[in-house]
Short mmCIF file of C-alpha atoms in Angstrom, two decimals:
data_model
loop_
_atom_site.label_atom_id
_atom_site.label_comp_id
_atom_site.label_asym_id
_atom_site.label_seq_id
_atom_site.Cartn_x
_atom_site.Cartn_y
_atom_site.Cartn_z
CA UNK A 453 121.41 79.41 106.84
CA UNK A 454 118.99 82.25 106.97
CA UNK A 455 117.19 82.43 104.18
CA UNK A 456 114.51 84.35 102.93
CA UNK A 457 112.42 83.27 100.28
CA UNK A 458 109.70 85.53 98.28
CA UNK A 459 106.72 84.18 96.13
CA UNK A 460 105.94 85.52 93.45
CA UNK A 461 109.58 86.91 91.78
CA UNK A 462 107.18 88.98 89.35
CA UNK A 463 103.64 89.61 89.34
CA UNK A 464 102.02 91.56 86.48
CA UNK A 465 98.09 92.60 87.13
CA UNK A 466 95.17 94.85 85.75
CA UNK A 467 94.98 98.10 87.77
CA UNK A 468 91.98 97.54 90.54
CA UNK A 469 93.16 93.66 91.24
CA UNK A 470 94.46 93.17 94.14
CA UNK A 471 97.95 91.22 94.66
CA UNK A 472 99.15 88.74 97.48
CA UNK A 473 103.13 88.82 97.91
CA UNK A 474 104.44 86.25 100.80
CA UNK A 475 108.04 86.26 102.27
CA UNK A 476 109.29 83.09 104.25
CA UNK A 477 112.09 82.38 106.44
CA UNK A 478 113.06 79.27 105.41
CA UNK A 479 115.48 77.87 108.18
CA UNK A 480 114.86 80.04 110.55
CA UNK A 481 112.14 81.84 112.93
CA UNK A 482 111.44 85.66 112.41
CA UNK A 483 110.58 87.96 115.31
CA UNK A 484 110.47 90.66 113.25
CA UNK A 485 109.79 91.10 109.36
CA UNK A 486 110.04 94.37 107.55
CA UNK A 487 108.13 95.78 104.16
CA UNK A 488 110.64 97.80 101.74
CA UNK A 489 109.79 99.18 98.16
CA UNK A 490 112.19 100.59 96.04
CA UNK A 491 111.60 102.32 92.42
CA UNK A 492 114.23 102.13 90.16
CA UNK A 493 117.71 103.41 90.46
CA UNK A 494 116.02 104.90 94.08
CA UNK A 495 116.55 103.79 97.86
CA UNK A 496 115.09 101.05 99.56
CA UNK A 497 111.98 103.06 101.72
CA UNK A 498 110.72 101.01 104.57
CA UNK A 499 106.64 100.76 104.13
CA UNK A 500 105.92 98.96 107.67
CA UNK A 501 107.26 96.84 110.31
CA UNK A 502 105.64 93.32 110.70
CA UNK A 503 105.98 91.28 114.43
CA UNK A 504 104.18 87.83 114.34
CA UNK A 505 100.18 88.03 115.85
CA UNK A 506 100.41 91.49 116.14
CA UNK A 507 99.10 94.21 113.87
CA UNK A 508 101.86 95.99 111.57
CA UNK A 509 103.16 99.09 112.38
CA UNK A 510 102.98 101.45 109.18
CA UNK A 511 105.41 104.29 108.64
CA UNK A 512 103.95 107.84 107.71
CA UNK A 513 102.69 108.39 104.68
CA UNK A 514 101.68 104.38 103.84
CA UNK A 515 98.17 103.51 103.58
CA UNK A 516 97.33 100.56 105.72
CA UNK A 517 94.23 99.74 104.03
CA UNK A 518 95.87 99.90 100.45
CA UNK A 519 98.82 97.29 101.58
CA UNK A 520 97.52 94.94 104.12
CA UNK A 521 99.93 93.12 106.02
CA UNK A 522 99.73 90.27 107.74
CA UNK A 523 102.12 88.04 109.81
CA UNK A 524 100.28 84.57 110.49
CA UNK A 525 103.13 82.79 111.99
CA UNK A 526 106.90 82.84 112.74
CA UNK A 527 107.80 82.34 109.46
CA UNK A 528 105.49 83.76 107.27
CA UNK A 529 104.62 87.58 106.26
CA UNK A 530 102.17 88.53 103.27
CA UNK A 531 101.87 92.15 102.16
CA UNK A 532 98.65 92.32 99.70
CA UNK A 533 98.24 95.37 97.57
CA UNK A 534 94.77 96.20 97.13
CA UNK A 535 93.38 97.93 94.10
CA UNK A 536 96.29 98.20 92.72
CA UNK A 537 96.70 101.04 90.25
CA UNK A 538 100.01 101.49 88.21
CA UNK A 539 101.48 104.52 90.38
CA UNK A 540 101.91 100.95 92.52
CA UNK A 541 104.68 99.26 90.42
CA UNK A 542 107.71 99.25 92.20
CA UNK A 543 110.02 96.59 93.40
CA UNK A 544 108.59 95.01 96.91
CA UNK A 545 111.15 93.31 99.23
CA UNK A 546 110.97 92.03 102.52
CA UNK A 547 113.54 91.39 105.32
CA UNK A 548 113.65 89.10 108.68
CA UNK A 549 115.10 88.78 111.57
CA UNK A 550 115.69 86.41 114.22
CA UNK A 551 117.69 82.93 114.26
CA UNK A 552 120.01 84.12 116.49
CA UNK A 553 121.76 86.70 113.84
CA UNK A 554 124.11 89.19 115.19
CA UNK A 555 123.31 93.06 115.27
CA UNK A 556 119.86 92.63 114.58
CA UNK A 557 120.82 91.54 111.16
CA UNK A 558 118.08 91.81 108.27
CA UNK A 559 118.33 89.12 105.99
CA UNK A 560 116.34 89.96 102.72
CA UNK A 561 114.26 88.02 100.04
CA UNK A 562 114.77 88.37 96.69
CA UNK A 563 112.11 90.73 95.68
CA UNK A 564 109.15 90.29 94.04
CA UNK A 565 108.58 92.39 90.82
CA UNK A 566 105.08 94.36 90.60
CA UNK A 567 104.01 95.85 87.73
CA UNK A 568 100.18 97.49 87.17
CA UNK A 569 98.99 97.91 84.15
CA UNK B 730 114.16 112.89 110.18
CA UNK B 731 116.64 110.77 108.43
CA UNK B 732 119.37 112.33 106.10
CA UNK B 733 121.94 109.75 104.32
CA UNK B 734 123.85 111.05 101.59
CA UNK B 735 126.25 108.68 99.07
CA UNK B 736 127.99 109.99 96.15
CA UNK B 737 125.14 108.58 92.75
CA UNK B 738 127.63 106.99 90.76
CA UNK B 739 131.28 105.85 90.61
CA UNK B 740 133.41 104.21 87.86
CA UNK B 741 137.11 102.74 88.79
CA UNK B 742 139.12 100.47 86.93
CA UNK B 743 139.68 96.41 87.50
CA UNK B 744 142.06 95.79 90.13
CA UNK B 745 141.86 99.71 91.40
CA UNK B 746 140.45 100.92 95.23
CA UNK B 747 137.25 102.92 95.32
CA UNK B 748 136.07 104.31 98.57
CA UNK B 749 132.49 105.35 98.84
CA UNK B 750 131.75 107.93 101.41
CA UNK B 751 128.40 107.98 103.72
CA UNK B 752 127.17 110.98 105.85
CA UNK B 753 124.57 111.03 107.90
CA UNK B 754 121.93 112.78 110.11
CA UNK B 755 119.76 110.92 112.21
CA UNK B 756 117.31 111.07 114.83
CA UNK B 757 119.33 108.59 116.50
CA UNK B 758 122.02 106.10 115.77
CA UNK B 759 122.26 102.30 116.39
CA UNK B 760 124.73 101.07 114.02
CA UNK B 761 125.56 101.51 110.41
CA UNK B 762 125.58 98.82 107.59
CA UNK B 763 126.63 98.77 104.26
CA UNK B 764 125.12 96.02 101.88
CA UNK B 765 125.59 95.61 98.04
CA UNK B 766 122.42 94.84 95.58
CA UNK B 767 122.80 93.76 92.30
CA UNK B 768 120.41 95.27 89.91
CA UNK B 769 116.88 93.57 90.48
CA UNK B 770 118.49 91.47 93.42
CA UNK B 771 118.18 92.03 96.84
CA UNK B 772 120.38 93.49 99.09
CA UNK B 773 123.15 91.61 100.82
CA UNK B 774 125.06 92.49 104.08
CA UNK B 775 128.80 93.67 103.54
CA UNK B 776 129.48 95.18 107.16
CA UNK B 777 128.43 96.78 110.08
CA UNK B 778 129.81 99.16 112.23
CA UNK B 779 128.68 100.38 115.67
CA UNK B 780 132.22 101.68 116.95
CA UNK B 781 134.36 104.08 115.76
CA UNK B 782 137.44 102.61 113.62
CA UNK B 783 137.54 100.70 110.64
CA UNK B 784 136.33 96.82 109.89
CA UNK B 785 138.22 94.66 107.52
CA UNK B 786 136.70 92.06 105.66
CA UNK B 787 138.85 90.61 102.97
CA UNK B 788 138.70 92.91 100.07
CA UNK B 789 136.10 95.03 101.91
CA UNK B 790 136.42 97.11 104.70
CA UNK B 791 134.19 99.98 106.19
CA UNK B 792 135.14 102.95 108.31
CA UNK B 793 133.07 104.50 110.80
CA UNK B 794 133.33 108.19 112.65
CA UNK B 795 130.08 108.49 114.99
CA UNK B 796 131.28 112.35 115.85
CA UNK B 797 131.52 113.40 112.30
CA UNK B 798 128.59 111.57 111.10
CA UNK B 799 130.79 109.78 108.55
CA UNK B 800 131.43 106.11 107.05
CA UNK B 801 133.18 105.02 104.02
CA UNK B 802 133.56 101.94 102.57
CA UNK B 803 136.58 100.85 100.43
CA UNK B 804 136.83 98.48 97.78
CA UNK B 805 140.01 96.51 97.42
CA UNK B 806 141.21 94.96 94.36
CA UNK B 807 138.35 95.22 92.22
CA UNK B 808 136.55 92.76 90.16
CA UNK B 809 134.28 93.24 87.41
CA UNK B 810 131.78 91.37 89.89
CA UNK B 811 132.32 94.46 91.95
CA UNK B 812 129.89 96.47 89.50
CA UNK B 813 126.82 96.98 91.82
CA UNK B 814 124.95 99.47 93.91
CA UNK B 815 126.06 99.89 97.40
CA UNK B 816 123.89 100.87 100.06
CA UNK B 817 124.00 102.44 103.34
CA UNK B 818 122.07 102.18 106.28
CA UNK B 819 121.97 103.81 109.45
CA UNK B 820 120.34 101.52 112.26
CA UNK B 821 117.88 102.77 114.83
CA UNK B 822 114.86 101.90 116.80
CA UNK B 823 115.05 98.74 115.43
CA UNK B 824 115.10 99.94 112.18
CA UNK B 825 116.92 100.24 109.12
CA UNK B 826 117.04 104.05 106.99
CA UNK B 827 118.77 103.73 103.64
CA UNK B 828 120.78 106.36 101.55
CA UNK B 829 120.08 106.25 97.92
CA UNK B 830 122.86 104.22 97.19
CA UNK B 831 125.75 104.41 94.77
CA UNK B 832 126.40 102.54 91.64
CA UNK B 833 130.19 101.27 91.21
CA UNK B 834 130.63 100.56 87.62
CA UNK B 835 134.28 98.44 87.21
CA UNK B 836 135.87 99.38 83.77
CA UNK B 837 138.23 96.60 82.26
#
Protein backbone atom coordinates (compact mmCIF):
# COMPACT_ATOMS: atom_id res chain seq x y z
CA UNK A 1 0.00 0.00 0.00
CA UNK A 2 0.72 3.64 -0.37
CA UNK A 3 1.85 4.35 -3.40
CA UNK A 4 2.75 7.23 -5.24
CA UNK A 5 2.86 7.31 -8.78
CA UNK A 6 4.44 10.26 -11.08
CA UNK A 7 3.68 10.89 -14.87
CA UNK A 8 5.93 11.72 -16.84
CA UNK A 9 9.44 9.78 -15.45
CA UNK A 10 11.29 12.28 -17.94
CA UNK A 11 10.21 15.15 -19.81
CA UNK A 12 12.60 16.94 -22.19
CA UNK A 13 11.19 20.51 -23.67
CA UNK A 14 12.28 23.74 -25.64
CA UNK A 15 13.00 26.58 -23.17
CA UNK A 16 9.59 28.90 -23.09
CA UNK A 17 7.15 25.59 -23.21
CA UNK A 18 5.54 25.03 -20.48
CA UNK A 19 5.43 21.42 -18.71
CA UNK A 20 2.55 19.55 -16.79
CA UNK A 21 4.01 16.96 -14.10
CA UNK A 22 1.07 14.97 -12.08
CA UNK A 23 1.66 12.84 -8.89
CA UNK A 24 -1.11 10.27 -7.78
CA UNK A 25 -1.78 8.36 -4.77
CA UNK A 26 -2.71 5.32 -6.01
CA UNK A 27 -4.36 3.34 -3.03
CA UNK A 28 -4.74 5.81 -0.93
CA UNK A 29 -6.25 9.47 -0.17
CA UNK A 30 -3.77 12.45 0.34
CA UNK A 31 -4.51 15.31 2.75
CA UNK A 32 -1.50 16.75 2.10
CA UNK A 33 0.98 16.62 -1.01
CA UNK A 34 4.34 18.26 -1.08
CA UNK A 35 6.61 19.75 -4.20
CA UNK A 36 10.51 18.85 -3.80
CA UNK A 37 13.32 19.55 -6.46
CA UNK A 38 16.60 18.36 -6.12
CA UNK A 39 19.77 19.11 -8.53
CA UNK A 40 22.21 16.64 -8.71
CA UNK A 41 24.32 15.20 -6.00
CA UNK A 42 22.24 18.23 -3.84
CA UNK A 43 19.34 17.98 -1.13
CA UNK A 44 15.88 17.51 -1.68
CA UNK A 45 14.47 21.53 -1.23
CA UNK A 46 10.80 21.66 -0.59
CA UNK A 47 9.19 24.19 -3.39
CA UNK A 48 5.46 24.28 -1.84
CA UNK A 49 2.99 22.52 0.16
CA UNK A 50 -0.21 21.31 -1.71
CA UNK A 51 -3.76 20.54 0.52
CA UNK A 52 -6.68 19.39 -1.78
CA UNK A 53 -9.21 22.64 -2.96
CA UNK A 54 -7.07 24.93 -1.42
CA UNK A 55 -4.44 27.16 -2.93
CA UNK A 56 -0.64 25.95 -2.39
CA UNK A 57 1.37 27.37 0.03
CA UNK A 58 4.86 28.36 -1.62
CA UNK A 59 8.06 28.51 0.39
CA UNK A 60 10.32 31.74 0.06
CA UNK A 61 12.07 32.28 -2.72
CA UNK A 62 9.60 30.03 -5.30
CA UNK A 63 7.72 31.78 -7.85
CA UNK A 64 4.11 30.84 -7.78
CA UNK A 65 3.34 32.01 -11.12
CA UNK A 66 6.43 30.16 -12.73
CA UNK A 67 5.27 26.60 -11.06
CA UNK A 68 1.60 26.48 -10.76
CA UNK A 69 0.23 24.01 -8.57
CA UNK A 70 -2.78 22.59 -8.40
CA UNK A 71 -4.52 19.90 -6.23
CA UNK A 72 -7.97 18.94 -8.01
CA UNK A 73 -8.86 16.10 -5.84
CA UNK A 74 -7.71 13.72 -3.05
CA UNK A 75 -5.55 11.99 -5.09
CA UNK A 76 -4.22 14.05 -7.57
CA UNK A 77 -1.49 17.03 -7.52
CA UNK A 78 -0.01 18.68 -10.83
CA UNK A 79 2.90 21.11 -10.58
CA UNK A 80 3.22 22.87 -14.23
CA UNK A 81 6.36 24.75 -14.99
CA UNK A 82 5.71 27.60 -17.07
CA UNK A 83 8.16 29.04 -19.52
CA UNK A 84 10.45 26.90 -18.73
CA UNK A 85 14.03 27.99 -19.33
CA UNK A 86 17.02 25.54 -18.72
CA UNK A 87 18.21 27.11 -15.23
CA UNK A 88 14.73 24.87 -14.63
CA UNK A 89 16.16 21.31 -15.12
CA UNK A 90 16.29 19.64 -12.03
CA UNK A 91 14.80 16.50 -10.70
CA UNK A 92 10.94 17.22 -9.50
CA UNK A 93 9.45 14.83 -6.88
CA UNK A 94 6.45 14.84 -5.01
CA UNK A 95 5.33 13.28 -1.67
CA UNK A 96 1.77 12.42 0.08
CA UNK A 97 0.33 11.88 2.95
CA UNK A 98 -2.64 10.46 4.42
CA UNK A 99 -4.05 6.71 4.44
CA UNK A 100 -3.73 6.45 7.86
CA UNK A 101 0.36 6.40 7.82
CA UNK A 102 2.09 6.80 11.04
CA UNK A 103 4.19 10.02 11.95
CA UNK A 104 2.90 11.95 9.27
CA UNK A 105 4.78 9.74 6.95
CA UNK A 106 5.64 11.14 3.32
CA UNK A 107 5.48 8.59 0.88
CA UNK A 108 7.26 9.77 -2.41
CA UNK A 109 6.84 9.24 -6.26
CA UNK A 110 9.43 8.35 -8.29
CA UNK A 111 10.46 11.57 -9.79
CA UNK A 112 9.97 12.92 -12.89
CA UNK A 113 13.14 14.00 -14.87
CA UNK A 114 13.06 17.72 -16.42
CA UNK A 115 15.40 18.81 -18.64
CA UNK A 116 15.19 22.44 -20.75
CA UNK A 117 16.88 22.84 -23.52
CA UNK B 1 16.31 28.75 9.60
CA UNK B 2 17.11 25.18 9.05
CA UNK B 3 20.75 23.82 9.48
CA UNK B 4 21.33 19.87 8.81
CA UNK B 5 24.71 18.81 8.37
CA UNK B 6 25.81 14.94 7.14
CA UNK B 7 29.26 13.96 6.47
CA UNK B 8 29.32 14.16 1.81
CA UNK B 9 30.63 10.89 1.28
CA UNK B 10 31.53 7.56 2.93
CA UNK B 11 33.14 4.32 1.61
CA UNK B 12 33.17 0.98 3.96
CA UNK B 13 33.75 -2.40 3.01
CA UNK B 14 31.02 -5.43 2.37
CA UNK B 15 29.94 -6.88 5.49
CA UNK B 16 31.57 -3.75 7.64
CA UNK B 17 29.30 -1.06 10.02
CA UNK B 18 29.17 2.54 8.90
CA UNK B 19 27.48 5.06 11.05
CA UNK B 20 26.46 8.30 9.50
CA UNK B 21 26.17 11.18 11.83
CA UNK B 22 23.31 14.07 11.57
CA UNK B 23 23.35 17.47 13.43
CA UNK B 24 20.97 19.77 13.42
CA UNK B 25 19.57 23.31 14.08
CA UNK B 26 16.11 24.01 13.71
CA UNK B 27 13.50 26.42 14.24
CA UNK B 28 11.69 23.72 15.80
CA UNK B 29 11.70 19.98 16.00
CA UNK B 30 8.96 17.35 15.30
CA UNK B 31 10.74 14.26 14.60
CA UNK B 32 13.67 13.15 12.60
CA UNK B 33 13.75 10.62 9.62
CA UNK B 34 16.29 9.09 7.78
CA UNK B 35 15.41 7.69 4.21
CA UNK B 36 17.80 6.18 1.53
CA UNK B 37 17.54 7.26 -2.40
CA UNK B 38 19.10 5.50 -4.95
CA UNK B 39 20.58 7.62 -7.59
CA UNK B 40 17.63 9.02 -9.83
CA UNK B 41 15.08 7.16 -7.45
CA UNK B 42 13.13 8.55 -4.94
CA UNK B 43 13.56 8.56 -1.49
CA UNK B 44 12.42 5.77 0.77
CA UNK B 45 11.71 5.82 4.59
CA UNK B 46 14.40 3.93 6.79
CA UNK B 47 13.35 5.34 10.36
CA UNK B 48 12.07 7.84 12.43
CA UNK B 49 12.80 9.03 15.63
CA UNK B 50 10.91 11.45 17.90
CA UNK B 51 12.42 10.20 21.37
CA UNK B 52 15.63 10.10 22.57
CA UNK B 53 17.36 6.47 22.31
CA UNK B 54 18.08 4.39 19.54
CA UNK B 55 15.56 2.39 16.95
CA UNK B 56 16.48 -0.95 15.59
CA UNK B 57 15.36 -2.12 12.44
CA UNK B 58 17.05 -5.23 11.25
CA UNK B 59 20.32 -4.22 9.81
CA UNK B 60 19.40 -0.55 10.36
CA UNK B 61 19.09 1.32 13.30
CA UNK B 62 19.04 5.17 14.05
CA UNK B 63 20.00 7.05 17.18
CA UNK B 64 18.52 10.11 18.32
CA UNK B 65 19.82 12.90 21.09
CA UNK B 66 17.14 15.89 20.99
CA UNK B 67 19.58 17.92 23.65
CA UNK B 68 22.63 17.64 21.54
CA UNK B 69 20.97 18.12 18.31
CA UNK B 70 22.39 14.78 17.13
CA UNK B 71 21.26 11.47 15.15
CA UNK B 72 23.24 8.81 13.59
CA UNK B 73 22.35 6.09 11.70
CA UNK B 74 24.30 2.77 11.54
CA UNK B 75 24.57 0.35 8.93
CA UNK B 76 24.89 -3.28 9.87
CA UNK B 77 26.35 -5.88 7.81
CA UNK B 78 26.67 -4.23 4.64
CA UNK B 79 25.64 -5.16 1.23
CA UNK B 80 26.75 -3.91 -1.95
CA UNK B 81 22.91 -2.89 -2.25
CA UNK B 82 23.81 -0.66 0.64
CA UNK B 83 25.63 1.82 -1.90
CA UNK B 84 23.17 4.82 -1.83
CA UNK B 85 22.65 8.31 -0.55
CA UNK B 86 21.16 8.65 2.80
CA UNK B 87 19.17 11.43 3.80
CA UNK B 88 18.13 13.21 6.81
CA UNK B 89 15.26 15.04 7.74
CA UNK B 90 14.25 16.97 10.56
CA UNK B 91 10.29 17.17 10.88
CA UNK B 92 8.41 20.33 11.75
CA UNK B 93 5.31 22.28 11.12
CA UNK B 94 4.23 19.65 9.14
CA UNK B 95 7.10 19.68 7.20
CA UNK B 96 10.02 17.92 6.13
CA UNK B 97 13.88 19.95 5.94
CA UNK B 98 16.55 17.76 4.40
CA UNK B 99 20.43 17.70 4.94
CA UNK B 100 22.38 17.25 1.83
CA UNK B 101 22.71 13.78 2.24
CA UNK B 102 25.61 11.35 2.23
CA UNK B 103 26.68 8.89 -0.32
CA UNK B 104 27.75 5.30 1.16
CA UNK B 105 29.77 3.68 -1.45
CA UNK B 106 30.22 -0.39 -0.33
CA UNK B 107 33.69 -1.64 -1.59
CA UNK B 108 33.87 -5.53 -2.26
Amino acid sequence: GAVVSQHPSRVICKSGTSVKIECRSLDFQATTMFWYRQFPKKSLMLMATSNEGSKATYEQGVEKDKFLINHASLTLSTLTVTSAHPEDSSFYICSAVGGGAAYNEQFFGPGTRLTVL
Amino acid sequence: GQNIDQPTEMTATEGAIVQINCTYQTSGFNGLFWYQQHAGEAPTFLSYNVLDGLEEKGRFSSFLSRSKGYSYLLLKELQMKDSASYLCAVYNDYKLSFGAGTTVTVRA
